[in-house]
PDB file of C-alpha atoms in Angstrom:
ATOM      1  CA  UNK A 130      22.632   8.712  -8.652  1.00 41.00           C
ATOM      2  CA  UNK A 131      19.821   7.285  -6.519  1.00 50.00           C
ATOM      3  CA  UNK A 132      18.351   9.885  -4.190  1.00 53.00           C
ATOM      4  CA  UNK A 133      17.323   9.188  -0.583  1.00 52.00           C
ATOM      5  CA  UNK A 134      13.593   8.618  -0.256  1.00 51.00           C
ATOM      6  CA  UNK A 135      13.380  11.509   2.214  1.00 51.00           C
ATOM      7  CA  UNK A 136      14.360  13.943  -0.552  1.00 49.00           C
ATOM      8  CA  UNK A 137      11.561  12.645  -2.815  1.00 61.00           C
ATOM      9  CA  UNK A 138       8.721  12.887  -0.278  1.00 73.00           C
ATOM     10  CA  UNK A 139       7.823  16.338   1.012  1.00 77.00           C
ATOM     11  CA  UNK A 140       4.451  16.557   2.708  1.00 78.00           C
ATOM     12  CA  UNK A 141       4.826  20.320   2.856  1.00 75.00           C
ATOM     13  CA  UNK A 142       4.555  20.331  -0.949  1.00 84.00           C
ATOM     14  CA  UNK A 143       1.995  17.568  -1.544  1.00 91.00           C
ATOM     15  CA  UNK A 144       0.410  14.566   0.198  1.00 94.00           C
ATOM     16  CA  UNK A 145      -0.017  12.685  -3.122  1.00 97.00           C
ATOM     17  CA  UNK A 146       2.521  10.238  -4.577  1.00 97.00           C
ATOM     18  CA  UNK A 147       2.597   7.796  -7.470  1.00 97.00           C
ATOM     19  CA  UNK A 148       4.577   4.638  -6.655  1.00 96.00           C
ATOM     20  CA  UNK A 149       5.602   1.692  -8.833  1.00 95.00           C
ATOM     21  CA  UNK A 150       7.114  -1.617  -7.722  1.00 93.00           C
ATOM     22  CA  UNK A 151       8.465  -4.071 -10.280  1.00 89.00           C
ATOM     23  CA  UNK A 152       9.252  -7.779 -10.107  1.00 83.00           C
ATOM     24  CA  UNK A 153      12.821  -8.849 -11.000  1.00 76.00           C
ATOM     25  CA  UNK A 154      12.195 -12.452 -12.011  1.00 59.00           C
ATOM     26  CA  UNK A 155      11.509 -13.807 -15.481  1.00 53.00           C
ATOM     27  CA  UNK A 156       8.375 -15.439 -14.028  1.00 49.00           C
ATOM     28  CA  UNK A 157       5.632 -12.852 -13.790  1.00 57.00           C
ATOM     29  CA  UNK A 158       4.284 -11.371 -10.611  1.00 61.00           C
ATOM     30  CA  UNK A 159       0.863 -12.234 -12.051  1.00 62.00           C
ATOM     31  CA  UNK A 160      -0.423 -13.735 -15.270  1.00 57.00           C
ATOM     32  CA  UNK A 161       0.715 -16.870 -17.097  1.00 59.00           C
ATOM     33  CA  UNK A 162       4.428 -17.631 -17.492  1.00 60.00           C
ATOM     34  CA  UNK A 163       4.934 -18.084 -21.237  1.00 62.00           C
ATOM     35  CA  UNK A 164       7.826 -20.503 -20.664  1.00 59.00           C
ATOM     36  CA  UNK A 165       6.409 -22.842 -18.011  1.00 60.00           C
ATOM     37  CA  UNK A 166       2.709 -22.324 -18.657  1.00 61.00           C
ATOM     38  CA  UNK A 167       2.134 -21.842 -14.919  1.00 64.00           C
ATOM     39  CA  UNK A 168      -0.572 -19.343 -14.010  1.00 65.00           C
ATOM     40  CA  UNK A 169       0.107 -16.790 -11.278  1.00 67.00           C
ATOM     41  CA  UNK A 170      -3.227 -15.012 -11.666  1.00 71.00           C
ATOM     42  CA  UNK A 171      -4.138 -15.699  -8.032  1.00 75.00           C
ATOM     43  CA  UNK A 172      -1.392 -13.295  -6.945  1.00 77.00           C
ATOM     44  CA  UNK A 173      -3.375 -10.363  -8.290  1.00 82.00           C
ATOM     45  CA  UNK A 174      -5.949 -10.837  -5.542  1.00 88.00           C
ATOM     46  CA  UNK A 175      -3.205 -11.268  -2.934  1.00 87.00           C
ATOM     47  CA  UNK A 176      -1.780  -7.915  -3.898  1.00 91.00           C
ATOM     48  CA  UNK A 177      -5.090  -6.073  -4.219  1.00 93.00           C
ATOM     49  CA  UNK A 178      -6.201  -7.331  -0.800  1.00 93.00           C
ATOM     50  CA  UNK A 179      -2.874  -6.420   0.821  1.00 95.00           C
ATOM     51  CA  UNK A 180      -2.947  -2.901  -0.643  1.00 96.00           C
ATOM     52  CA  UNK A 181      -6.363  -2.278   0.918  1.00 95.00           C
ATOM     53  CA  UNK A 182      -5.608  -4.043   4.189  1.00 95.00           C
ATOM     54  CA  UNK A 183      -2.420  -2.063   4.740  1.00 97.00           C
ATOM     55  CA  UNK A 184      -4.049   1.240   3.802  1.00 97.00           C
ATOM     56  CA  UNK A 185      -6.788   0.530   6.362  1.00 96.00           C
ATOM     57  CA  UNK A 186      -4.140   0.325   9.099  1.00 97.00           C
ATOM     58  CA  UNK A 187      -2.167   3.342   7.891  1.00 98.00           C
ATOM     59  CA  UNK A 188      -3.007   7.031   7.710  1.00 98.00           C
ATOM     60  CA  UNK A 189      -2.584   6.607   3.966  1.00 97.00           C
ATOM     61  CA  UNK A 190      -5.407   6.605   1.422  1.00 96.00           C
ATOM     62  CA  UNK A 191      -5.246   4.312  -1.598  1.00 95.00           C
ATOM     63  CA  UNK A 192      -6.473   6.671  -4.334  1.00 95.00           C
ATOM     64  CA  UNK A 193      -5.702   4.507  -7.370  1.00 95.00           C
ATOM     65  CA  UNK A 194      -4.027   1.201  -8.172  1.00 95.00           C
ATOM     66  CA  UNK A 195      -3.483  -1.264 -10.993  1.00 94.00           C
ATOM     67  CA  UNK A 196      -2.006  -4.742 -10.662  1.00 91.00           C
ATOM     68  CA  UNK A 197      -0.089  -5.554 -13.835  1.00 88.00           C
ATOM     69  CA  UNK A 198       1.793  -8.674 -14.937  1.00 81.00           C
ATOM     70  CA  UNK A 199       5.254  -7.840 -13.596  1.00 83.00           C
ATOM     71  CA  UNK A 200       4.632  -4.625 -11.633  1.00 88.00           C
ATOM     72  CA  UNK A 201       1.952  -2.576  -9.930  1.00 93.00           C
ATOM     73  CA  UNK A 202       1.026   1.094  -9.627  1.00 95.00           C
ATOM     74  CA  UNK A 203      -0.469   2.943  -6.669  1.00 97.00           C
ATOM     75  CA  UNK A 204      -1.426   6.563  -6.072  1.00 97.00           C
ATOM     76  CA  UNK A 205      -1.255   7.294  -2.358  1.00 97.00           C
ATOM     77  CA  UNK A 206      -2.402  10.183  -0.207  1.00 97.00           C
ATOM     78  CA  UNK A 207      -0.514  10.625   3.060  1.00 97.00           C
ATOM     79  CA  UNK A 208      -2.851  11.856   5.821  1.00 96.00           C
ATOM     80  CA  UNK A 209      -0.387  12.882   8.519  1.00 95.00           C
ATOM     81  CA  UNK A 210      -2.986  15.059  10.276  1.00 96.00           C
ATOM     82  CA  UNK A 211      -5.133  11.986  10.880  1.00 97.00           C
ATOM     83  CA  UNK A 212      -2.193  10.086  12.372  1.00 97.00           C
ATOM     84  CA  UNK A 213      -1.393  13.040  14.632  1.00 97.00           C
ATOM     85  CA  UNK A 214      -4.917  12.927  16.052  1.00 97.00           C
ATOM     86  CA  UNK A 215      -4.805   9.237  16.987  1.00 98.00           C
ATOM     87  CA  UNK A 216      -4.653   8.353  20.669  1.00 97.00           C
ATOM     88  CA  UNK A 217      -1.811   6.180  21.953  1.00 96.00           C
ATOM     89  CA  UNK A 218      -4.201   3.226  22.135  1.00 97.00           C
ATOM     90  CA  UNK A 219      -5.326   3.739  18.519  1.00 98.00           C
ATOM     91  CA  UNK A 220      -1.728   3.864  17.267  1.00 98.00           C
ATOM     92  CA  UNK A 221      -0.939   0.633  19.106  1.00 98.00           C
ATOM     93  CA  UNK A 222      -4.104  -1.054  17.845  1.00 98.00           C
ATOM     94  CA  UNK A 223      -3.236  -0.225  14.265  1.00 98.00           C
ATOM     95  CA  UNK A 224       0.396  -1.282  14.671  1.00 98.00           C
ATOM     96  CA  UNK A 225      -0.695  -4.557  16.262  1.00 98.00           C
ATOM     97  CA  UNK A 226      -2.843  -5.273  13.199  1.00 96.00           C
ATOM     98  CA  UNK A 227       0.433  -5.429  11.258  1.00 96.00           C
ATOM     99  CA  UNK A 228       3.070  -6.492  13.800  1.00 96.00           C
ATOM    100  CA  UNK A 229       3.165  -7.989  17.280  1.00 95.00           C
ATOM    101  CA  UNK A 230       4.455  -4.752  18.827  1.00 95.00           C
ATOM    102  CA  UNK A 231       6.452  -4.932  22.046  1.00 95.00           C
ATOM    103  CA  UNK A 232       6.018  -6.523  25.454  1.00 96.00           C
ATOM    104  CA  UNK A 233       5.035  -3.109  26.815  1.00 96.00           C
ATOM    105  CA  UNK A 234       2.432  -2.464  24.099  1.00 97.00           C
ATOM    106  CA  UNK A 235       0.961  -5.919  24.620  1.00 96.00           C
ATOM    107  CA  UNK A 236       0.723  -5.294  28.374  1.00 96.00           C
ATOM    108  CA  UNK A 237      -0.831  -1.862  27.807  1.00 96.00           C
ATOM    109  CA  UNK A 238      -3.502  -3.220  25.478  1.00 96.00           C
ATOM    110  CA  UNK A 239      -4.266  -5.989  27.982  1.00 95.00           C
ATOM    111  CA  UNK A 240      -5.027  -3.330  30.603  1.00 93.00           C
ATOM    112  CA  UNK A 241      -1.912  -3.878  32.731  1.00 94.00           C
ATOM    113  CA  UNK A 242      -0.712  -0.892  34.751  1.00 91.00           C
ATOM    114  CA  UNK A 243       2.716   0.433  33.743  1.00 93.00           C
ATOM    115  CA  UNK A 244       4.950   2.422  36.056  1.00 94.00           C
ATOM    116  CA  UNK A 245       5.924   5.931  34.828  1.00 95.00           C
ATOM    117  CA  UNK A 246       9.317   4.843  33.465  1.00 96.00           C
ATOM    118  CA  UNK A 247       7.874   1.984  31.433  1.00 96.00           C
ATOM    119  CA  UNK A 248       4.994   4.168  30.238  1.00 96.00           C
ATOM    120  CA  UNK A 249       7.443   6.796  28.948  1.00 97.00           C
ATOM    121  CA  UNK A 250       9.314   4.046  27.116  1.00 97.00           C
ATOM    122  CA  UNK A 251       6.056   2.887  25.574  1.00 97.00           C
ATOM    123  CA  UNK A 252       5.259   6.442  24.447  1.00 97.00           C
ATOM    124  CA  UNK A 253       8.586   6.555  22.581  1.00 97.00           C
ATOM    125  CA  UNK A 254       7.570   3.417  20.675  1.00 97.00           C
ATOM    126  CA  UNK A 255       4.115   4.867  20.010  1.00 98.00           C
ATOM    127  CA  UNK A 256       5.563   7.999  18.402  1.00 98.00           C
ATOM    128  CA  UNK A 257       7.871   5.870  16.255  1.00 98.00           C
ATOM    129  CA  UNK A 258       4.915   3.757  15.112  1.00 98.00           C
ATOM    130  CA  UNK A 259       2.780   6.851  14.545  1.00 98.00           C
ATOM    131  CA  UNK A 260       5.399   8.209  12.140  1.00 97.00           C
ATOM    132  CA  UNK A 261       5.711   4.879  10.351  1.00 98.00           C
ATOM    133  CA  UNK A 262       1.930   4.606   9.916  1.00 98.00           C
ATOM    134  CA  UNK A 263       1.956   7.639   7.625  1.00 97.00           C
ATOM    135  CA  UNK A 264       5.213   6.762   5.850  1.00 97.00           C
ATOM    136  CA  UNK A 265       5.057   5.666   2.196  1.00 97.00           C
ATOM    137  CA  UNK A 266       8.228   3.600   2.488  1.00 96.00           C
ATOM    138  CA  UNK A 267       6.770   1.591   5.362  1.00 97.00           C
ATOM    139  CA  UNK A 268       3.504   1.115   3.482  1.00 98.00           C
ATOM    140  CA  UNK A 269       5.283  -0.222   0.399  1.00 96.00           C
ATOM    141  CA  UNK A 270       7.649  -2.314   2.504  1.00 95.00           C
ATOM    142  CA  UNK A 271       4.809  -4.121   4.278  1.00 96.00           C
ATOM    143  CA  UNK A 272       2.950  -4.806   1.032  1.00 95.00           C
ATOM    144  CA  UNK A 273       6.030  -5.950  -0.870  1.00 93.00           C
ATOM    145  CA  UNK A 274       7.456  -8.133   1.892  1.00 93.00           C
ATOM    146  CA  UNK A 275       4.164  -9.985   2.238  1.00 91.00           C
ATOM    147  CA  UNK A 276       3.894 -10.651  -1.503  1.00 89.00           C
ATOM    148  CA  UNK A 277       7.566 -11.686  -1.733  1.00 87.00           C
ATOM    149  CA  UNK A 278       7.198 -14.199   1.108  1.00 88.00           C
ATOM    150  CA  UNK A 279       4.039 -15.713  -0.360  1.00 86.00           C
ATOM    151  CA  UNK A 280       5.504 -15.855  -3.877  1.00 81.00           C
ATOM    152  CA  UNK A 281       8.744 -17.452  -2.655  1.00 81.00           C
ATOM    153  CA  UNK A 282       6.733 -19.994  -0.718  1.00 83.00           C
ATOM    154  CA  UNK A 283       4.656 -20.839  -3.777  1.00 73.00           C
ATOM    155  CA  UNK A 284       7.718 -21.007  -6.041  1.00 70.00           C
ATOM    156  CA  UNK A 285       9.676 -23.005  -3.417  1.00 72.00           C
ATOM    157  CA  UNK A 286      12.646 -20.674  -3.669  1.00 74.00           C
ATOM    158  CA  UNK A 287      14.419 -17.849  -1.897  1.00 74.00           C
ATOM    159  CA  UNK A 288      15.936 -14.560  -2.984  1.00 76.00           C
ATOM    160  CA  UNK A 289      14.845 -11.156  -4.131  1.00 81.00           C
ATOM    161  CA  UNK A 290      11.406 -10.855  -5.686  1.00 80.00           C
ATOM    162  CA  UNK A 291      11.239  -7.074  -6.241  1.00 82.00           C
ATOM    163  CA  UNK A 292      13.675  -4.549  -7.635  1.00 80.00           C
ATOM    164  CA  UNK A 293      15.829  -2.893  -5.009  1.00 74.00           C
ATOM    165  CA  UNK A 294      13.477   0.026  -4.363  1.00 84.00           C
ATOM    166  CA  UNK A 295      10.074   1.089  -5.528  1.00 92.00           C
ATOM    167  CA  UNK A 296       9.911   4.261  -7.613  1.00 94.00           C
ATOM    168  CA  UNK A 297       7.942   7.278  -6.383  1.00 94.00           C
ATOM    169  CA  UNK A 298       6.849  10.548  -7.957  1.00 95.00           C
ATOM    170  CA  UNK A 299       5.312  13.537  -6.199  1.00 96.00           C
ATOM    171  CA  UNK A 300       2.035  14.821  -7.672  1.00 96.00           C
ATOM    172  CA  UNK A 301       2.201  18.538  -7.046  1.00 94.00           C
ATOM    173  CA  UNK A 302      -1.220  19.791  -8.179  1.00 93.00           C
ATOM    174  CA  UNK A 303      -4.735  18.632  -9.028  1.00 93.00           C
ATOM    175  CA  UNK A 304      -3.954  18.327 -12.727  1.00 95.00           C
ATOM    176  CA  UNK A 305      -0.994  16.037 -12.036  1.00 95.00           C
ATOM    177  CA  UNK A 306      -3.046  13.987  -9.580  1.00 95.00           C
ATOM    178  CA  UNK A 307      -5.999  13.421 -11.919  1.00 94.00           C
ATOM    179  CA  UNK A 308      -3.744  12.738 -14.914  1.00 95.00           C
ATOM    180  CA  UNK A 309      -1.778  10.172 -12.934  1.00 96.00           C
ATOM    181  CA  UNK A 310      -4.897   8.473 -11.594  1.00 94.00           C
ATOM    182  CA  UNK A 311      -6.237   8.198 -15.153  1.00 93.00           C
ATOM    183  CA  UNK A 312      -2.881   6.811 -16.310  1.00 94.00           C
ATOM    184  CA  UNK A 313      -2.907   4.177 -13.553  1.00 95.00           C
ATOM    185  CA  UNK A 314      -6.554   3.244 -14.118  1.00 93.00           C
ATOM    186  CA  UNK A 315      -6.092   2.805 -17.875  1.00 92.00           C
ATOM    187  CA  UNK A 316      -2.845   0.818 -17.666  1.00 91.00           C
ATOM    188  CA  UNK A 317      -4.475  -2.601 -18.228  1.00 90.00           C
ATOM    189  CA  UNK A 318      -6.310  -1.295 -21.299  1.00 91.00           C
ATOM    190  CA  UNK A 319      -3.133   0.230 -22.672  1.00 90.00           C
ATOM    191  CA  UNK A 320      -1.365  -3.116 -22.104  1.00 86.00           C
ATOM    192  CA  UNK A 321      -4.306  -4.952 -23.749  1.00 86.00           C
ATOM    193  CA  UNK A 322      -5.017  -6.959 -20.593  1.00 84.00           C
ATOM    194  CA  UNK A 323      -8.588  -5.632 -20.616  1.00 85.00           C
ATOM    195  CA  UNK A 324     -10.806  -3.986 -23.228  1.00 88.00           C
ATOM    196  CA  UNK A 325     -12.826  -1.669 -20.988  1.00 89.00           C
ATOM    197  CA  UNK A 326     -12.543  -0.193 -17.472  1.00 86.00           C
ATOM    198  CA  UNK A 327     -15.548  -2.283 -16.435  1.00 87.00           C
ATOM    199  CA  UNK A 328     -13.639  -5.494 -17.201  1.00 84.00           C
ATOM    200  CA  UNK A 329     -10.299  -4.265 -15.882  1.00 85.00           C
ATOM    201  CA  UNK A 330      -9.982  -6.506 -12.840  1.00 86.00           C
ATOM    202  CA  UNK A 331      -7.760  -5.642  -9.873  1.00 87.00           C
ATOM    203  CA  UNK A 332      -7.797  -1.923 -10.570  1.00 91.00           C
ATOM    204  CA  UNK A 333      -9.216   1.041  -8.706  1.00 92.00           C
ATOM    205  CA  UNK A 334     -11.304   2.101 -11.722  1.00 91.00           C
ATOM    206  CA  UNK A 335     -13.251  -1.173 -11.673  1.00 90.00           C
ATOM    207  CA  UNK A 336     -13.688  -0.895  -7.907  1.00 88.00           C
ATOM    208  CA  UNK A 337     -15.110   2.629  -8.343  1.00 89.00           C
ATOM    209  CA  UNK A 338     -17.433   1.533 -11.149  1.00 88.00           C
ATOM    210  CA  UNK A 339     -18.702  -1.381  -9.060  1.00 85.00           C
ATOM    211  CA  UNK A 340     -19.289   1.001  -6.157  1.00 82.00           C
ATOM    212  CA  UNK A 341     -21.197   3.459  -8.345  1.00 82.00           C
ATOM    213  CA  UNK A 342     -23.382   0.630  -9.656  1.00 81.00           C
ATOM    214  CA  UNK A 343     -24.356  -0.491  -6.173  1.00 76.00           C
ATOM    215  CA  UNK A 344     -27.746   0.746  -4.943  1.00 72.00           C
ATOM    216  CA  UNK A 345     -27.152   3.551  -2.466  1.00 62.00           C
ATOM    217  CA  UNK A 346     -28.912   6.662  -1.260  1.00 56.00           C
ATOM    218  CA  UNK A 347     -25.713   8.727  -1.535  1.00 57.00           C
ATOM    219  CA  UNK A 348     -23.361   8.323  -4.457  1.00 55.00           C
ATOM    220  CA  UNK A 349     -19.603   8.706  -3.817  1.00 54.00           C
ATOM    221  CA  UNK A 350     -17.887  11.881  -4.949  1.00 59.00           C
ATOM    222  CA  UNK A 351     -14.362  12.613  -6.182  1.00 54.00           C
ATOM    223  CA  UNK A 352     -13.320  13.368  -2.594  1.00 58.00           C
ATOM    224  CA  UNK A 353     -14.166   9.799  -1.618  1.00 61.00           C
ATOM    225  CA  UNK A 354     -11.434   8.559  -3.948  1.00 61.00           C
ATOM    226  CA  UNK A 355      -8.777  11.233  -3.392  1.00 63.00           C
TER     227      UNK A 355
END
């Protein structure tokens, strides 16, 4: 029986989670459709960009990712303490980078004065958005809905693009975290999409290698990625 997401995510136990979302269509999420010959390679960049863009708005760190042909993997770190420290204005700014917000939040950000009753109503919305901005389900929802809309537009069709729900797994200790990150990073090599990590496009391992190869006075450490 499918379990509620709330029973699978416990920040008291761990902030780290491995999530997988899979496409339901015969046509690939990315890659070349063997039946039609149509290439969907451009979708890999859509997805990689959206993963980073959404993580930048959320109090969620993108520790590892790999964009495969009909699914993708992410390892996420929920940073609820960071979200708790945000001011009301910062929460609204981040939410507005993803959604239009409400009439009250738009007025607040424009510098309009709100009477006490309206301000209290705005604060209720702010706390709702604060919780969502460190929620894995909301992170995955925003990423997946964007990709589904763009893919449907490109395919000139409607309907479900992803399986009903993404799968998630809690990573309870450092060994599980590092093993999972290695598993995600090496997925394209295992699937024979790439021969080496350096040529494994649209993965976190290639992004880390590129970063390490850039001239810099301070090299990143493991903490920068986890």
